Each structure stands twice: as C-alpha cells, then as structure tokens.
Coordinates of N, CA and C in Angstrom, one line a residue:
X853 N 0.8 -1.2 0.0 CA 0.0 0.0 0.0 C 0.9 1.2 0.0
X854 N 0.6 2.4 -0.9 CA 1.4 3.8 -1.1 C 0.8 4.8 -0.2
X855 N 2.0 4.7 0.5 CA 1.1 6.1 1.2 C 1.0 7.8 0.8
X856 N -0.5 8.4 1.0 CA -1.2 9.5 0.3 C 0.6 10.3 0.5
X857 N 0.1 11.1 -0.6 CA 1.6 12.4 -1.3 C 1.1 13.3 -0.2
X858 N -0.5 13.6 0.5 CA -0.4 14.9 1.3 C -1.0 14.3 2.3
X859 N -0.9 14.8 3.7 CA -1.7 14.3 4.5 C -2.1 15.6 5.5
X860 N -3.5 16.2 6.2 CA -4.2 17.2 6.9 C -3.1 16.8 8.3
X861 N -3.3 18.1 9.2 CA -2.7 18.0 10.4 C -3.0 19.6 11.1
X862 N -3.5 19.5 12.3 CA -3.6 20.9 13.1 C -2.6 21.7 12.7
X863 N -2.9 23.1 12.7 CA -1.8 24.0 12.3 C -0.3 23.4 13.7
X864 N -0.7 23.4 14.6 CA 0.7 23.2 15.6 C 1.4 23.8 15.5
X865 N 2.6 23.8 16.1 CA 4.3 24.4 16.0 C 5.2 24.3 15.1
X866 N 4.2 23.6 13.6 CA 5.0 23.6 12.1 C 5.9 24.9 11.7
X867 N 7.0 25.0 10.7 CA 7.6 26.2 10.5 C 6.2 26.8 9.2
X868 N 6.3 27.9 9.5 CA 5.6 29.0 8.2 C 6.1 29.6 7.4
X869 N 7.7 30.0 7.9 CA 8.5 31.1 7.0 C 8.4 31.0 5.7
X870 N 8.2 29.4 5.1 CA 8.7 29.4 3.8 C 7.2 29.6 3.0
X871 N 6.4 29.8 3.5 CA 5.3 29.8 2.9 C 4.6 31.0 2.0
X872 N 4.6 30.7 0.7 CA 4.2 31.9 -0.2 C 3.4 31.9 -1.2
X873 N 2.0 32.1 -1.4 CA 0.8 31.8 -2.5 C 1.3 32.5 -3.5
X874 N 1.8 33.9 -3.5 CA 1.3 35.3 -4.1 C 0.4 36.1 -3.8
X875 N -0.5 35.9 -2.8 CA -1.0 36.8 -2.0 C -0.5 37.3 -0.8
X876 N 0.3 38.2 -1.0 CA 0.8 39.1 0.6 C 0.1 39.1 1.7
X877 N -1.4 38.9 1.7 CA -2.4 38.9 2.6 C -2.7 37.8 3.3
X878 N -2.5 37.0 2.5 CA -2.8 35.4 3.0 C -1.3 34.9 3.7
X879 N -0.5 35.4 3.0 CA 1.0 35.0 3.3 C 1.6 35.5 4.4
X880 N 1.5 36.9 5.1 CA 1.2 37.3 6.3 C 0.2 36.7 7.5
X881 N -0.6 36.3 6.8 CA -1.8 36.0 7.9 C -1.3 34.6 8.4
X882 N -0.8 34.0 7.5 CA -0.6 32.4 7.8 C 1.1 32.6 8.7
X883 N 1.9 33.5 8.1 CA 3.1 33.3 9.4 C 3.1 34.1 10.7
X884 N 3.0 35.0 10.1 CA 2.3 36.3 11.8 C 1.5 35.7 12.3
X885 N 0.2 35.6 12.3 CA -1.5 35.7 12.8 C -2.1 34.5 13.1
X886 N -2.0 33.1 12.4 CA -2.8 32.1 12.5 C -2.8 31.6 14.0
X887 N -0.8 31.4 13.9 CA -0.7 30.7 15.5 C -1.5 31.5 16.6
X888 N -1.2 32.7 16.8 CA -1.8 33.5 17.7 C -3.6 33.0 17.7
X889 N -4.2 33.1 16.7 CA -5.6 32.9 16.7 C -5.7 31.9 17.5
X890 N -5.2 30.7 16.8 CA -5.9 29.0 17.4 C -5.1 29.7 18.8
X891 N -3.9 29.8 19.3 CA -3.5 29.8 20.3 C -5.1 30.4 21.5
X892 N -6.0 31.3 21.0 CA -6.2 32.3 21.7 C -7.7 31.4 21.4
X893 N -7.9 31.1 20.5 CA -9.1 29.8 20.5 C -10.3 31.1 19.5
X894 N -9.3 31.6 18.9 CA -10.2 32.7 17.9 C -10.6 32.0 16.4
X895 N -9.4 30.9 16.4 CA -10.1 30.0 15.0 C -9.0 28.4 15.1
X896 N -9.5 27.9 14.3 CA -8.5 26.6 13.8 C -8.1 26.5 13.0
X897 N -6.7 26.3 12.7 CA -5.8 26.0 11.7 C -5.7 24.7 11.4
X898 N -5.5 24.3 9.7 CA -5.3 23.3 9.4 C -4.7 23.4 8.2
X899 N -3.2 22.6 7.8 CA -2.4 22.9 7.1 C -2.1 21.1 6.0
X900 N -2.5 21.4 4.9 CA -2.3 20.5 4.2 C -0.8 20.2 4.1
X901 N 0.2 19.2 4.3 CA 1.3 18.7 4.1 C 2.0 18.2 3.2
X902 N 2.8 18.0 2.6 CA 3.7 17.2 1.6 C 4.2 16.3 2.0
X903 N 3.7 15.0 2.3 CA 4.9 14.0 3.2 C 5.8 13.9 3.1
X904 N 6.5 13.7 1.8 CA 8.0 13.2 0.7 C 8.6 14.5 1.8
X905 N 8.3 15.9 1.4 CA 9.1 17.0 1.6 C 8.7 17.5 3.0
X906 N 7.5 17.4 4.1 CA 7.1 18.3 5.2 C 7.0 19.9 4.6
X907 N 6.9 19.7 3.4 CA 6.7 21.3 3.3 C 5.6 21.2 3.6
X908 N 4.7 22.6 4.0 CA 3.0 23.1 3.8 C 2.8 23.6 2.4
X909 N 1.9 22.7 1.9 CA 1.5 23.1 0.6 C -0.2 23.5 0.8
X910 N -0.6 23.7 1.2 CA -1.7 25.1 2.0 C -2.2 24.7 3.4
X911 N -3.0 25.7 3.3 CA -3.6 25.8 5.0 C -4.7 26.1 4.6
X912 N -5.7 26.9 5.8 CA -7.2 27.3 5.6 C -7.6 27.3 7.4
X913 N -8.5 28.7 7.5 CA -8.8 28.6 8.8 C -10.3 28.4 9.0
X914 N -10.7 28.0 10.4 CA -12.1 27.8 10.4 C -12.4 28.5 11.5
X915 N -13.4 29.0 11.8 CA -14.1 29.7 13.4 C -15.8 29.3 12.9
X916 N -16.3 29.6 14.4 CA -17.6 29.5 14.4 C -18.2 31.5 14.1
X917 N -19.0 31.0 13.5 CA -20.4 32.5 13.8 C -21.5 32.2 13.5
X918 N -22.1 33.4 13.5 CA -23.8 33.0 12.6 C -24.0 34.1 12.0
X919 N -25.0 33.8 11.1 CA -25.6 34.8 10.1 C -27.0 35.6 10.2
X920 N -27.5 36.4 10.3 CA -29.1 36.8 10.8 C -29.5 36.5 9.8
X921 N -31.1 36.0 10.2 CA -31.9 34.6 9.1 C -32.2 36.1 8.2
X922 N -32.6 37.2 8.4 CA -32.8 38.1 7.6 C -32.0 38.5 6.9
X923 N -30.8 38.3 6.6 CA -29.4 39.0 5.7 C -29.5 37.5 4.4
X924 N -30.6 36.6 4.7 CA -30.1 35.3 3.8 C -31.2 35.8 2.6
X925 N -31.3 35.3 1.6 CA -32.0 35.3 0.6 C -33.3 34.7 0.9
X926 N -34.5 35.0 0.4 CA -36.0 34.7 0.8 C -35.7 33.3 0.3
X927 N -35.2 32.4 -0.4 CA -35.2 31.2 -1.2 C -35.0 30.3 -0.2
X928 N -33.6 31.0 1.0 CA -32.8 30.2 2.1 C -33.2 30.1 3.2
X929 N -34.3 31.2 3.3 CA -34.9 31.5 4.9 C -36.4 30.4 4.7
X930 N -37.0 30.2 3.8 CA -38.6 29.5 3.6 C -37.9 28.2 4.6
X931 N -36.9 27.6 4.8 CA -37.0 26.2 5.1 C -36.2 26.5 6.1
X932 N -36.1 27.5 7.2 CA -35.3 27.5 8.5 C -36.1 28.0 9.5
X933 N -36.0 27.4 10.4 CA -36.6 27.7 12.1 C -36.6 29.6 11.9
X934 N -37.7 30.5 12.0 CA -37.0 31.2 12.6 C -36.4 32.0 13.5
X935 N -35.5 31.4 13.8 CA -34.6 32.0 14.8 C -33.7 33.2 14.4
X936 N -33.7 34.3 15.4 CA -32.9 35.0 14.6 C -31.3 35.2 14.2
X937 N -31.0 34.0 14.5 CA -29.7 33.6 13.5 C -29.7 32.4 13.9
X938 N -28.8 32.5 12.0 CA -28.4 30.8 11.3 C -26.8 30.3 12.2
X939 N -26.9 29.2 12.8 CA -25.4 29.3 13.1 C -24.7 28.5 11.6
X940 N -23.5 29.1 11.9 CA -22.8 28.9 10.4 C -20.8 28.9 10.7
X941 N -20.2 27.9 10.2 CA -18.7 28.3 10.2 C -18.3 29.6 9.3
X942 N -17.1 30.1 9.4 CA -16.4 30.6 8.4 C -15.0 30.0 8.4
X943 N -15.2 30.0 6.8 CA -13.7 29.9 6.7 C -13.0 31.1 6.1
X944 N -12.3 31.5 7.0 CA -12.0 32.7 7.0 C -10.8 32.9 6.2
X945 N -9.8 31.7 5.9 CA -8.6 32.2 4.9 C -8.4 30.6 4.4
X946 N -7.8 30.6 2.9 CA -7.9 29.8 2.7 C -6.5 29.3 1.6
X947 N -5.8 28.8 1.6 CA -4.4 29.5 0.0 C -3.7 27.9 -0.4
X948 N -3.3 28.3 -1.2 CA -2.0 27.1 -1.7 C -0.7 27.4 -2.1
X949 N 0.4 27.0 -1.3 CA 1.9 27.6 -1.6 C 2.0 27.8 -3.1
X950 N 2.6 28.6 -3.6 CA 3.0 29.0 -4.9 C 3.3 27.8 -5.7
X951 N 4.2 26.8 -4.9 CA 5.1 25.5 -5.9 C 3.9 24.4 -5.7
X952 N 2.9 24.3 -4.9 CA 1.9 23.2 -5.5 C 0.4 23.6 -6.1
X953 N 0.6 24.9 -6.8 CA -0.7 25.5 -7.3 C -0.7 24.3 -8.9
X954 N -2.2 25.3 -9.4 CA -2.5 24.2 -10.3 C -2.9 22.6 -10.3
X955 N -2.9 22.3 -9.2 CA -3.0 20.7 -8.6 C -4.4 20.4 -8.3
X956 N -5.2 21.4 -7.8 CA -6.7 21.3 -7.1 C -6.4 21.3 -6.2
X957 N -5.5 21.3 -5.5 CA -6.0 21.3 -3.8 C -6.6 22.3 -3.5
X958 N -6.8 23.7 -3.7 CA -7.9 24.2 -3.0 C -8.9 23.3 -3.1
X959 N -9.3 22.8 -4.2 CA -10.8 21.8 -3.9 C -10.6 20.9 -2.6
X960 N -9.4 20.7 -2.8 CA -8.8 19.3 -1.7 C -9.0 19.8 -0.1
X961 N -8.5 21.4 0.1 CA -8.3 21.9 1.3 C -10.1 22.3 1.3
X962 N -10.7 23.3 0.7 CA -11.8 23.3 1.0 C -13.0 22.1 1.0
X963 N -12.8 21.2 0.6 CA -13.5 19.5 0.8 C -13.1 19.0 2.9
X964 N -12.2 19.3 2.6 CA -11.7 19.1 4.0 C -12.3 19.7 4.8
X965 N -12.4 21.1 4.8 CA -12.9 22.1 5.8 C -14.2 21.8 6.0
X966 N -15.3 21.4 4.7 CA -16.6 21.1 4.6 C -16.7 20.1 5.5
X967 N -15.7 19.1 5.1 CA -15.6 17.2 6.0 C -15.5 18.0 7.5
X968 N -14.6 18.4 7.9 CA -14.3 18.7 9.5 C -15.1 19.6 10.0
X969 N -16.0 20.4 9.2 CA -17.4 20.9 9.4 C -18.6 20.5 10.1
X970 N -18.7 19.2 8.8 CA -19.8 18.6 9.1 C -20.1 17.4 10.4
X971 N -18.7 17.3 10.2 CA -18.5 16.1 11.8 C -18.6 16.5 12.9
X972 N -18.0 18.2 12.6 CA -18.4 18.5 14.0 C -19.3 18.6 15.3
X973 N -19.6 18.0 16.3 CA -20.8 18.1 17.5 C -21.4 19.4 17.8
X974 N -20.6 20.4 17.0 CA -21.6 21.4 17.1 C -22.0 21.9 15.6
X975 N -22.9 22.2 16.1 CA -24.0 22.5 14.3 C -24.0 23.4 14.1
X976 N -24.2 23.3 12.6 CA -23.6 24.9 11.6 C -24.7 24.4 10.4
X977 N -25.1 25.0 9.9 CA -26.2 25.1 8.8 C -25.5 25.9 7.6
X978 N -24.3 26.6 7.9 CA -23.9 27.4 6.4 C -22.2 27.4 6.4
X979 N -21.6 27.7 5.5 CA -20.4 28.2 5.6 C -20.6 29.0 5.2
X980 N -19.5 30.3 5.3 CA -20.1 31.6 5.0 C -17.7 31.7 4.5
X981 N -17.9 32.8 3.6 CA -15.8 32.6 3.0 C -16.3 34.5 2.8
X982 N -15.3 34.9 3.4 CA -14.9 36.5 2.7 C -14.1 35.7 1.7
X983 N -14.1 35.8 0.4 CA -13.0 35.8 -0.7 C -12.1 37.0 -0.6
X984 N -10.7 37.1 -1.2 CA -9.8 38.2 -0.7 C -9.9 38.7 -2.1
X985 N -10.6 38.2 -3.2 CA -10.7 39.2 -4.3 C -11.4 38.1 -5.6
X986 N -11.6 38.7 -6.7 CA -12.9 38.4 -7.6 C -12.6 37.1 -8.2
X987 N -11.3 36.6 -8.2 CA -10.8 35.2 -8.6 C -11.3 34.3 -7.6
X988 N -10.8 34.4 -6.6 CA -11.7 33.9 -5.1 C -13.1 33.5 -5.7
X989 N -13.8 34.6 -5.4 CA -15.1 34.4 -5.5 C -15.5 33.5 -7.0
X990 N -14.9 33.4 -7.3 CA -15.1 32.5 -9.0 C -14.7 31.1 -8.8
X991 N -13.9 30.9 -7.4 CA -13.7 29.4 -7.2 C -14.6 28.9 -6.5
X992 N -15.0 30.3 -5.4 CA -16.1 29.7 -4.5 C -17.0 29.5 -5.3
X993 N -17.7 30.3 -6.4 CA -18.9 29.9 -7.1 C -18.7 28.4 -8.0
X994 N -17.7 28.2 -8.4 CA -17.7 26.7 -9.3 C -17.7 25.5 -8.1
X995 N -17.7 25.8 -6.6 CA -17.9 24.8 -6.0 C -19.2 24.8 -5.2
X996 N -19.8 25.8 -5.5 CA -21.7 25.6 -4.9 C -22.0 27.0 -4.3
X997 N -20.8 28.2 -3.6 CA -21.5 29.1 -3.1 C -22.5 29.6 -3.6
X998 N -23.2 30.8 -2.9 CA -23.6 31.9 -3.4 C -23.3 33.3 -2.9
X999 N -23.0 34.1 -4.0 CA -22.4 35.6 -3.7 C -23.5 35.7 -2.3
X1000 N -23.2 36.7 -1.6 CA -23.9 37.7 -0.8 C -24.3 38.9 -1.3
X1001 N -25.8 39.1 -1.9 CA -26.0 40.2 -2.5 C -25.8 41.4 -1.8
X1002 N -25.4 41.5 -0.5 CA -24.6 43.0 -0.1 C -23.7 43.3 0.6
X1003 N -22.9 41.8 -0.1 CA -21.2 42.0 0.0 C -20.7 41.5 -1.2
X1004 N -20.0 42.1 -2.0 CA -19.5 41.5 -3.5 C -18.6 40.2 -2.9
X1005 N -17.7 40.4 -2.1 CA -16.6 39.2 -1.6 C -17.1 38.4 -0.7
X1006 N -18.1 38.3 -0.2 CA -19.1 37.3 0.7 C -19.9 36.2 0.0
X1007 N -19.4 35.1 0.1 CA -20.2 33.9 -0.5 C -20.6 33.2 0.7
X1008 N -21.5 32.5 0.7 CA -22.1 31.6 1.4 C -22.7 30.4 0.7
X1009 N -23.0 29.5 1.8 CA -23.4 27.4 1.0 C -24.0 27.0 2.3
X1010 N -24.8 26.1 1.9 CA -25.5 25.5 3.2 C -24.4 24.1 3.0
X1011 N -23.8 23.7 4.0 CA -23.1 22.0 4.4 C -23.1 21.5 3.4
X1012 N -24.9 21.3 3.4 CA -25.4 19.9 3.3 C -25.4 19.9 1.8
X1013 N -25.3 21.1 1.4 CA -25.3 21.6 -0.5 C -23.6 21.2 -0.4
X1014 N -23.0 21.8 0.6 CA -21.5 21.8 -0.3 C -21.0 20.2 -0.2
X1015 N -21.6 19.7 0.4 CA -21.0 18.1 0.7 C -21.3 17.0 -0.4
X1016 N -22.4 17.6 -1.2 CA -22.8 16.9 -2.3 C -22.6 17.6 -3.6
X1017 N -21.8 19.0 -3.5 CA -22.1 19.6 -4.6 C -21.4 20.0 -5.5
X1018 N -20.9 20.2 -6.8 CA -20.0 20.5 -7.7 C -18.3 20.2 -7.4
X1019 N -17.6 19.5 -7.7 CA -16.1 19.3 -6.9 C -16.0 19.0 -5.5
X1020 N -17.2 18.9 -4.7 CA -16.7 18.0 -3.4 C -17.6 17.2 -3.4
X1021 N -18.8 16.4 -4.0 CA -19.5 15.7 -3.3 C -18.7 14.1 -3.6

C-alpha cells in the first residue's frame, strides 16, 4: 500500500517562513496571525502537508459564527426555524503555496474544511468565506457558493449543499 503524497494536520508548531501563495495577505496571515488565533481559540488552523518534503503546501482557517436569518435570501430563509440567527462556520482564509498550485488542492483543502465541518458536534447550517478578491469568488462559485448580494466578496453554502455539490461531493 502507497502512502497519500499529502496528508491534513492541526496547524501546531509547524515552520511557516517558507510559505508563499502570491498573495501578501494570506501570506502574512498564515506566518504572523494564525498561531496566535488557534493559540487564543479565535479559530483553527489546518495545514495540508507534503509527506515526501514536510513542506506546507496550504492551509485554511475555520471559526464559528452565525448569520441573521434576515441577511439570507427569501429562497434560504422558507426552510429555516425562525430563529434570529443561522449558526454557520467561516472559513476565513484559505491559500495554496506557490510550488503546488494548479494541482486542485484548493478543492482538496476546501473539501476538508466542509468534511471537518460537518462532523463536528456542534451544528452549523452554512459556511459563510470572505473571498480576498474576484478570482476567489469565481472558485467559491464553481464549488456551490452563493455571492452575498450586499457584500460582493461574501459567499455563502448550506453544508449539506456543499457536501454533495460541484467538486466535493
């Protein structure tokens, strides 16, 4: 039996230095900011691996929030309690190192996030992604979001849609 070329692992005390998408924003966030967050229990890190090499060939964070059932589209709100808010994760950053782009793993890292979503004991009804710019939002749309009609970079997906739906089901 071959063992998988990448394998998931909590962000931990891995090195970050070498890590670079091409976005300055994501690339900062991931070596400054991430440890601090999980440290502080503001989100979770999880960093896809290279076995062969231990490099990080991406990461992605997750936290809990919720959405007020009134900010959703009249389509999303007919079939929810109403309560006045949806609880929902965010994934709030999401990237792939420069040298293993072109591969899919964003599908790979965001499949993941959905999987460690859904298992979780506590319940979430949406994922909700700030995209960091209009390519973003064009990946999140080919994998089931939907824009946020009053935030251009806000997409949102119900779980249970993204678990079956376009590139992860």
């Amino acid at each position: 039996m071959t063992e998988a070329p990448f394998r998931f692992e909590p962000l931990g005390g891995r090195d970050r230095k070498g890590f670079a998408c091409g976005v300055e924003e994501l690339d900062r966030y991931f070596r400054e900011q991430l440890g601090q967050d999980v440290r502080r229990r503001i989100a979770s890190g999880f960093v896809l691996v290279e076995v062969a090499s231990g490099r990080v060939a991406g990461y992605y964070k997750l936290s809990a929030c919720h959405v007020h059932l009134a900010d959703l589209p009249e389509s999303r709100r007919r079939k929810l309690p109403r309560y006045p808010t949806v609880p929902a994760v965010r994934l709030g950053r999401l990237a792939v190192d420069s040298g293993f782009q072109q591969r899919g793993l964003g599908s790979v890292l965001l499949a993941n996030a959905v999987a460690r979503s859904l298992e979780s004991e506590i319940a979430a009804h949406l994922m909700i992604v700030d995209a960091i710019d209009e390519r973003a939002v064009g990946f999140y749309r080919r994998h089931g979001f939907e824009r946020d009609p009053d935030d251009s970079l806000r997409c949102f997906a119900p779980l249970d849609l993204l678990a079956r739906g376009p590139g992860l089901g």
